[in-house]
PDB file of C-alpha atoms in Angstrom:
ATOM      1  CA  MET A   1       3.451  31.710   4.653  1.00 57.00           C
ATOM      2  CA  PRO A   2       6.312  30.074   2.675  1.00 73.00           C
ATOM      3  CA  ARG A   3       6.165  26.339   2.360  1.00 82.00           C
ATOM      4  CA  ALA A   4       8.544  23.986   4.150  1.00 90.00           C
ATOM      5  CA  ILE A   5      10.537  21.662   1.891  1.00 92.00           C
ATOM      6  CA  HIS A   6      12.403  18.850   3.663  1.00 96.00           C
ATOM      7  CA  VAL A   7      15.186  17.637   1.343  1.00 96.00           C
ATOM      8  CA  PHE A   8      17.100  14.381   1.866  1.00 98.00           C
ATOM      9  CA  ARG A   9      19.914  14.126  -0.715  1.00 96.00           C
ATOM     10  CA  THR A  10      21.671  11.146   0.890  1.00 96.00           C
ATOM     11  CA  PRO A  11      19.137   9.536   3.250  1.00 97.00           C
ATOM     12  CA  ASP A  12      20.265   6.786   5.575  1.00 97.00           C
ATOM     13  CA  ARG A  13      16.768   5.372   5.304  1.00 97.00           C
ATOM     14  CA  PHE A  14      13.544   5.898   3.326  1.00 98.00           C
ATOM     15  CA  VAL A  15      10.874   3.332   4.133  1.00 98.00           C
ATOM     16  CA  ALA A  16       7.172   2.615   4.251  1.00 97.00           C
ATOM     17  CA  GLY A  17       5.752   1.257   7.482  1.00 96.00           C
ATOM     18  CA  THR A  18       2.587   0.920   9.514  1.00 96.00           C
ATOM     19  CA  VAL A  19       1.261   1.420  13.008  1.00 95.00           C
ATOM     20  CA  GLY A  20      -1.663  -0.663  14.252  1.00 91.00           C
ATOM     21  CA  GLU A  21      -3.170  -4.079  13.706  1.00 86.00           C
ATOM     22  CA  PRO A  22      -4.181  -5.526  10.311  1.00 83.00           C
ATOM     23  CA  GLY A  23      -7.503  -4.019   9.361  1.00 79.00           C
ATOM     24  CA  ASP A  24      -6.780  -0.881  11.373  1.00 86.00           C
ATOM     25  CA  ARG A  25      -3.302   0.152  10.191  1.00 93.00           C
ATOM     26  CA  SER A  26      -2.049   3.669   9.544  1.00 96.00           C
ATOM     27  CA  PHE A  27       0.556   3.974   6.770  1.00 97.00           C
ATOM     28  CA  PHE A  28       3.616   6.221   6.899  1.00 98.00           C
ATOM     29  CA  LEU A  29       6.692   7.038   4.853  1.00 98.00           C
ATOM     30  CA  GLN A  30       9.755   7.930   6.877  1.00 98.00           C
ATOM     31  CA  ALA A  31      12.975   9.602   5.716  1.00 98.00           C
ATOM     32  CA  VAL A  32      16.012   9.514   8.007  1.00 98.00           C
ATOM     33  CA  HIS A  33      19.450  11.129   7.819  1.00 97.00           C
ATOM     34  CA  ASP A  34      21.627  11.102  10.949  1.00 95.00           C
ATOM     35  CA  ALA A  35      19.379  12.417  13.767  1.00 95.00           C
ATOM     36  CA  ARG A  36      16.880  14.050  11.369  1.00 97.00           C
ATOM     37  CA  VAL A  37      13.617  12.116  10.926  1.00 98.00           C
ATOM     38  CA  VAL A  38      10.588  13.212   8.882  1.00 98.00           C
ATOM     39  CA  SER A  39       7.432  11.084   8.795  1.00 98.00           C
ATOM     40  CA  VAL A  40       4.383  11.645   6.589  1.00 98.00           C
ATOM     41  CA  ALA A  41       1.031   9.848   6.671  1.00 98.00           C
ATOM     42  CA  LEU A  42      -0.637   8.468   3.560  1.00 98.00           C
ATOM     43  CA  GLU A  43      -3.096   5.842   2.330  1.00 97.00           C
ATOM     44  CA  LYS A  44      -2.247   2.210   1.616  1.00 95.00           C
ATOM     45  CA  GLN A  45      -3.134   2.731  -2.058  1.00 96.00           C
ATOM     46  CA  GLN A  46      -0.637   5.605  -2.288  1.00 97.00           C
ATOM     47  CA  VAL A  47       2.133   3.341  -0.981  1.00 97.00           C
ATOM     48  CA  GLN A  48       1.150   0.718  -3.578  1.00 96.00           C
ATOM     49  CA  VAL A  49       1.153   3.244  -6.431  1.00 97.00           C
ATOM     50  CA  LEU A  50       4.518   4.675  -5.388  1.00 98.00           C
ATOM     51  CA  ALA A  51       6.097   1.202  -5.159  1.00 96.00           C
ATOM     52  CA  ASP A  52       4.666   0.154  -8.545  1.00 96.00           C
ATOM     53  CA  ARG A  53       5.719   3.359 -10.296  1.00 97.00           C
ATOM     54  CA  MET A  54       9.178   3.206  -8.768  1.00 96.00           C
ATOM     55  CA  GLY A  55       9.695  -0.263 -10.239  1.00 94.00           C
ATOM     56  CA  LEU A  56       8.514   0.953 -13.650  1.00 96.00           C
ATOM     57  CA  LEU A  57      10.768   4.027 -13.441  1.00 96.00           C
ATOM     58  CA  LEU A  58      13.814   1.863 -12.704  1.00 95.00           C
ATOM     59  CA  GLU A  59      13.076  -0.293 -15.768  1.00 95.00           C
ATOM     60  CA  GLU A  60      12.678   2.814 -17.945  1.00 95.00           C
ATOM     61  CA  VAL A  61      15.909   4.368 -16.615  1.00 94.00           C
ATOM     62  CA  HIS A  62      17.785   1.167 -17.410  1.00 93.00           C
ATOM     63  CA  ARG A  63      16.288   0.985 -20.897  1.00 94.00           C
ATOM     64  CA  ARG A  64      16.795   4.660 -21.820  1.00 93.00           C
ATOM     65  CA  PHE A  65      19.991   5.578 -19.979  1.00 87.00           C
ATOM     66  CA  GLY A  66      21.673   2.218 -19.442  1.00 87.00           C
ATOM     67  CA  ALA A  67      21.888   2.884 -15.714  1.00 85.00           C
ATOM     68  CA  ASP A  68      22.728  -0.051 -13.478  1.00 87.00           C
ATOM     69  CA  VAL A  69      19.493  -1.146 -11.838  1.00 87.00           C
ATOM     70  CA  PRO A  70      19.287  -3.925  -9.240  1.00 87.00           C
ATOM     71  CA  PRO A  71      17.057  -6.891 -10.145  1.00 85.00           C
ATOM     72  CA  GLU A  72      13.596  -7.320  -8.655  1.00 81.00           C
ATOM     73  CA  GLU A  73      14.906 -10.309  -6.686  1.00 78.00           C
ATOM     74  CA  THR A  74      17.015  -7.971  -4.535  1.00 76.00           C
ATOM     75  CA  GLU A  75      16.858  -8.756  -0.820  1.00 81.00           C
ATOM     76  CA  VAL A  76      15.326  -6.144   1.448  1.00 84.00           C
ATOM     77  CA  GLY A  77      18.120  -5.067   3.787  1.00 86.00           C
ATOM     78  CA  ASP A  78      16.052  -2.848   6.102  1.00 89.00           C
ATOM     79  CA  THR A  79      13.280  -4.763   7.833  1.00 89.00           C
ATOM     80  CA  SER A  80      13.302  -2.675  11.028  1.00 94.00           C
ATOM     81  CA  PRO A  81      10.121  -0.921  12.145  1.00 94.00           C
ATOM     82  CA  LEU A  82       9.580   2.818  11.826  1.00 96.00           C
ATOM     83  CA  LEU A  83      11.494   5.009  14.257  1.00 96.00           C
ATOM     84  CA  THR A  84       9.299   6.152  17.132  1.00 94.00           C
ATOM     85  CA  PRO A  85       7.773   8.344  18.310  1.00 94.00           C
ATOM     86  CA  ILE A  86       6.204   9.134  14.948  1.00 96.00           C
ATOM     87  CA  ASP A  87       5.602  12.863  14.645  1.00 96.00           C
ATOM     88  CA  THR A  88       3.592  13.264  11.454  1.00 97.00           C
ATOM     89  CA  GLU A  89       4.751  16.239   9.417  1.00 97.00           C
ATOM     90  CA  PHE A  90       1.666  16.159   7.157  1.00 97.00           C
ATOM     91  CA  ARG A  91      -0.720  13.891   5.224  1.00 97.00           C
ATOM     92  CA  VAL A  92       0.367  13.254   1.627  1.00 97.00           C
ATOM     93  CA  GLY A  93      -1.902  14.553  -1.130  1.00 95.00           C
ATOM     94  CA  THR A  94       0.163  14.638  -4.331  1.00 93.00           C
ATOM     95  CA  MET A  95       3.227  12.538  -5.137  1.00 96.00           C
ATOM     96  CA  GLY A  96       5.911  13.143  -7.739  1.00 94.00           C
ATOM     97  CA  LEU A  97       8.531  10.731  -9.053  1.00 96.00           C
ATOM     98  CA  GLY A  98      11.418  11.461 -11.383  1.00 95.00           C
ATOM     99  CA  TRP A  99      14.987  10.673 -12.399  1.00 95.00           C
ATOM    100  CA  ASP A 100      17.910  13.037 -11.795  1.00 95.00           C
ATOM    101  CA  ALA A 101      20.433  11.975 -14.454  1.00 92.00           C
ATOM    102  CA  ASP A 102      23.176  14.211 -13.033  1.00 93.00           C
ATOM    103  CA  ALA A 103      22.905  12.664  -9.566  1.00 93.00           C
ATOM    104  CA  GLY A 104      21.983   9.192 -10.871  1.00 93.00           C
ATOM    105  CA  ALA A 105      19.097   9.193  -8.411  1.00 96.00           C
ATOM    106  CA  VAL A 106      15.383   8.541  -8.245  1.00 97.00           C
ATOM    107  CA  VAL A 107      13.655  11.634  -6.848  1.00 97.00           C
ATOM    108  CA  VAL A 108      10.513  11.208  -4.758  1.00 97.00           C
ATOM    109  CA  GLU A 109       8.469  14.252  -3.794  1.00 96.00           C
ATOM    110  CA  LEU A 110       5.562  14.106  -1.387  1.00 97.00           C
ATOM    111  CA  LEU A 111       3.282  17.139  -1.139  1.00 95.00           C
ATOM    112  CA  ALA A 112       0.916  17.860   1.719  1.00 95.00           C
ATOM    113  CA  VAL A 113      -2.831  17.741   1.171  1.00 93.00           C
ATOM    114  CA  SER A 114      -3.915  21.189   0.034  1.00 85.00           C
ATOM    115  CA  GLU A 115      -7.351  22.776   0.095  1.00 79.00           C
ATOM    116  CA  SER A 116      -6.633  24.609  -3.145  1.00 71.00           C
ATOM    117  CA  GLU A 117      -5.931  22.882  -6.422  1.00 65.00           C
ATOM    118  CA  ILE A 118      -2.221  22.226  -6.853  1.00 60.00           C
ATOM    119  CA  ASP A 119      -0.426  23.607  -9.876  1.00 58.00           C
ATOM    120  CA  GLU A 120       1.625  20.619 -11.064  1.00 58.00           C
ATOM    121  CA  SER A 121       4.589  22.923 -11.682  1.00 57.00           C
ATOM    122  CA  VAL A 122       5.277  22.965  -7.905  1.00 54.00           C
ATOM    123  CA  VAL A 123       6.064  19.235  -7.965  1.00 59.00           C
ATOM    124  CA  LEU A 124       9.865  18.827  -7.957  1.00 59.00           C
ATOM    125  CA  ASP A 125      10.274  22.609  -7.902  1.00 65.00           C
ATOM    126  CA  ASP A 126      11.652  24.991  -5.286  1.00 69.00           C
ATOM    127  CA  THR A 127       8.978  27.680  -5.549  1.00 71.00           C
ATOM    128  CA  GLU A 128       8.126  29.451  -2.306  1.00 75.00           C
ATOM    129  CA  GLU A 129       4.372  29.019  -2.762  1.00 78.00           C
ATOM    130  CA  GLY A 130       2.505  25.754  -2.474  1.00 81.00           C
ATOM    131  CA  PRO A 131       2.042  22.936   0.010  1.00 90.00           C
ATOM    132  CA  ASP A 132       4.773  21.653   2.323  1.00 93.00           C
ATOM    133  CA  ALA A 133       6.888  18.916   0.774  1.00 95.00           C
ATOM    134  CA  VAL A 134       9.399  16.155   1.418  1.00 97.00           C
ATOM    135  CA  ARG A 135      11.918  15.478  -1.370  1.00 97.00           C
ATOM    136  CA  VAL A 136      14.120  12.385  -1.207  1.00 98.00           C
ATOM    137  CA  PHE A 137      16.938  11.371  -3.579  1.00 98.00           C
ATOM    138  CA  LEU A 138      17.431   7.590  -3.731  1.00 97.00           C
ATOM    139  CA  THR A 139      20.113   5.494  -5.385  1.00 95.00           C
ATOM    140  CA  PRO A 140      18.698   2.778  -7.679  1.00 95.00           C
ATOM    141  CA  ILE A 141      19.459   0.215  -4.955  1.00 94.00           C
ATOM    142  CA  GLN A 142      17.584   2.250  -2.326  1.00 95.00           C
ATOM    143  CA  ALA A 143      14.678   2.722  -4.751  1.00 96.00           C
ATOM    144  CA  ARG A 144      14.446  -1.026  -5.452  1.00 95.00           C
ATOM    145  CA  GLU A 145      14.602  -1.844  -1.746  1.00 95.00           C
ATOM    146  CA  PHE A 146      11.905   0.760  -1.022  1.00 96.00           C
ATOM    147  CA  ALA A 147       9.598  -0.826  -3.616  1.00 95.00           C
ATOM    148  CA  LEU A 148      10.194  -4.365  -2.345  1.00 94.00           C
ATOM    149  CA  ARG A 149       9.751  -3.431   1.321  1.00 95.00           C
ATOM    150  CA  SER A 150       6.573  -1.514   0.465  1.00 95.00           C
ATOM    151  CA  GLU A 151       5.138  -4.604  -1.230  1.00 93.00           C
ATOM    152  CA  ARG A 152       5.828  -6.632   1.922  1.00 92.00           C
ATOM    153  CA  VAL A 153       4.289  -3.981   4.175  1.00 93.00           C
ATOM    154  CA  ILE A 154       1.135  -3.946   2.049  1.00 91.00           C
ATOM    155  CA  ALA A 155       0.929  -7.756   1.915  1.00 86.00           C
ATOM    156  CA  ALA A 156       1.207  -7.991   5.720  1.00 84.00           C
ATOM    157  CA  GLY A 157      -2.413  -6.848   6.085  1.00 76.00           C
ATOM    158  CA  ARG A 158      -5.542  -8.961   6.305  1.00 69.00           C
ATOM    159  CA  ALA A 159      -5.757 -12.159   4.266  1.00 73.00           C
ATOM    160  CA  PRO A 160      -8.099 -11.984   1.244  1.00 72.00           C
ATOM    161  CA  CYS A 161     -11.322 -13.986   1.007  1.00 78.00           C
ATOM    162  CA  PRO A 162     -10.719 -16.916  -1.372  1.00 80.00           C
ATOM    163  CA  LEU A 163     -14.078 -16.272  -3.047  1.00 79.00           C
ATOM    164  CA  CYS A 164     -14.311 -12.501  -3.531  1.00 80.00           C
ATOM    165  CA  GLY A 165     -10.826 -11.231  -2.719  1.00 72.00           C
ATOM    166  CA  GLN A 166     -12.026  -8.691  -0.135  1.00 71.00           C
ATOM    167  CA  PRO A 167     -10.043  -8.558   3.142  1.00 69.00           C
ATOM    168  CA  LEU A 168     -11.158 -10.934   5.896  1.00 69.00           C
ATOM    169  CA  THR A 169     -11.553  -9.764   9.479  1.00 69.00           C
ATOM    170  CA  GLN A 170     -11.530 -11.857  12.645  1.00 66.00           C
ATOM    171  CA  ASP A 171     -15.327 -11.689  12.581  1.00 68.00           C
ATOM    172  CA  GLY A 172     -15.512 -12.803   8.949  1.00 67.00           C
ATOM    173  CA  HIS A 173     -17.236 -10.642   6.348  1.00 70.00           C
ATOM    174  CA  ILE A 174     -20.344 -10.555   4.219  1.00 76.00           C
ATOM    175  CA  CYS A 175     -19.123 -12.132   1.003  1.00 79.00           C
ATOM    176  CA  ILE A 176     -20.866 -11.041  -2.197  1.00 76.00           C
ATOM    177  CA  ARG A 177     -20.164 -14.481  -3.679  1.00 76.00           C
ATOM    178  CA  THR A 178     -22.295 -16.181  -0.994  1.00 75.00           C
ATOM    179  CA  ASN A 179     -25.404 -14.026  -1.505  1.00 71.00           C
ATOM    180  CA  GLY A 180     -24.810 -12.005   1.636  1.00 61.00           C
ATOM    181  CA  TYR A 181     -24.219 -14.844   4.068  1.00 60.00           C
ATOM    182  CA  ARG A 182     -21.474 -14.050   6.561  1.00 58.00           C
ATOM    183  CA  ARG A 183     -18.278 -16.075   6.163  1.00 51.00           C
ATOM    184  CA  ASP A 184     -16.346 -16.762   9.344  1.00 54.00           C
ATOM    185  CA  ALA A 185     -14.214 -19.418  10.992  1.00 44.00           C
ATOM    186  CA  THR A 186     -17.218 -21.531  12.076  1.00 44.00           C
ATOM    187  CA  PHE A 187     -18.321 -22.133   8.498  1.00 45.00           C
ATOM    188  CA  GLY A 188     -16.313 -23.596   5.664  1.00 46.00           C
ATOM    189  CA  SER A 189     -15.921 -22.060   2.254  1.00 46.00           C
ATOM    190  CA  ALA A 190     -18.763 -22.315  -0.228  1.00 44.00           C
ATOM    191  CA  ALA A 191     -16.972 -25.225  -1.930  1.00 45.00           C
ATOM    192  CA  GLU A 192     -16.689 -27.091   1.379  1.00 45.00           C
ATOM    193  CA  LEU A 193     -20.348 -26.427   2.181  1.00 39.00           C
ATOM    194  CA  GLY A 194     -21.359 -27.692  -1.250  1.00 42.00           C
ATOM    195  CA  ASP A 195     -19.492 -30.954  -0.635  1.00 44.00           C
ATOM    196  CA  GLU A 196     -21.336 -31.483   2.627  1.00 41.00           C
ATOM    197  CA  LEU A 197     -24.800 -30.973   1.127  1.00 37.00           C
TER     198      LEU A 197
END
């Protein structure tokens, strides 16, 4: 069966977002143009990698091609939630990122999880074989805003433990820095406990 490739050359919106409460969130990327909406599911770490790499790509494009790139201090214009209902097209396995010098655009390609090993030549290619894909062309401004919004979405999760850095839950967690004792709201931090002893 030929693969489906969803191409967005001038998207109205390309954003990362979540559904669920901190600690139990599902991550999605959503591309929108007019009434057409495509949503794909992925892991939090994949969103982080894509945001980081997009920032690095913009710096490289500016350095090598002299393209106008918005600064990292750019304000995020789109803070709206994902459009609902979310109909997941597929779960993302492989991601590709590139620069189209002719279009002056950052190209993001998201490939569906595949049971067979993916030949990397299908990334950013229009071959008929391979996993389903979403390909989005972003202006440098859209790319910067995507990266900044993604960072905010990721940071909106659970607060980190001040001792070990692992995410805290409402019930606390077993902190490796306290020899397995559970940290929660009823007990202070190890430093506070040390002061009381």
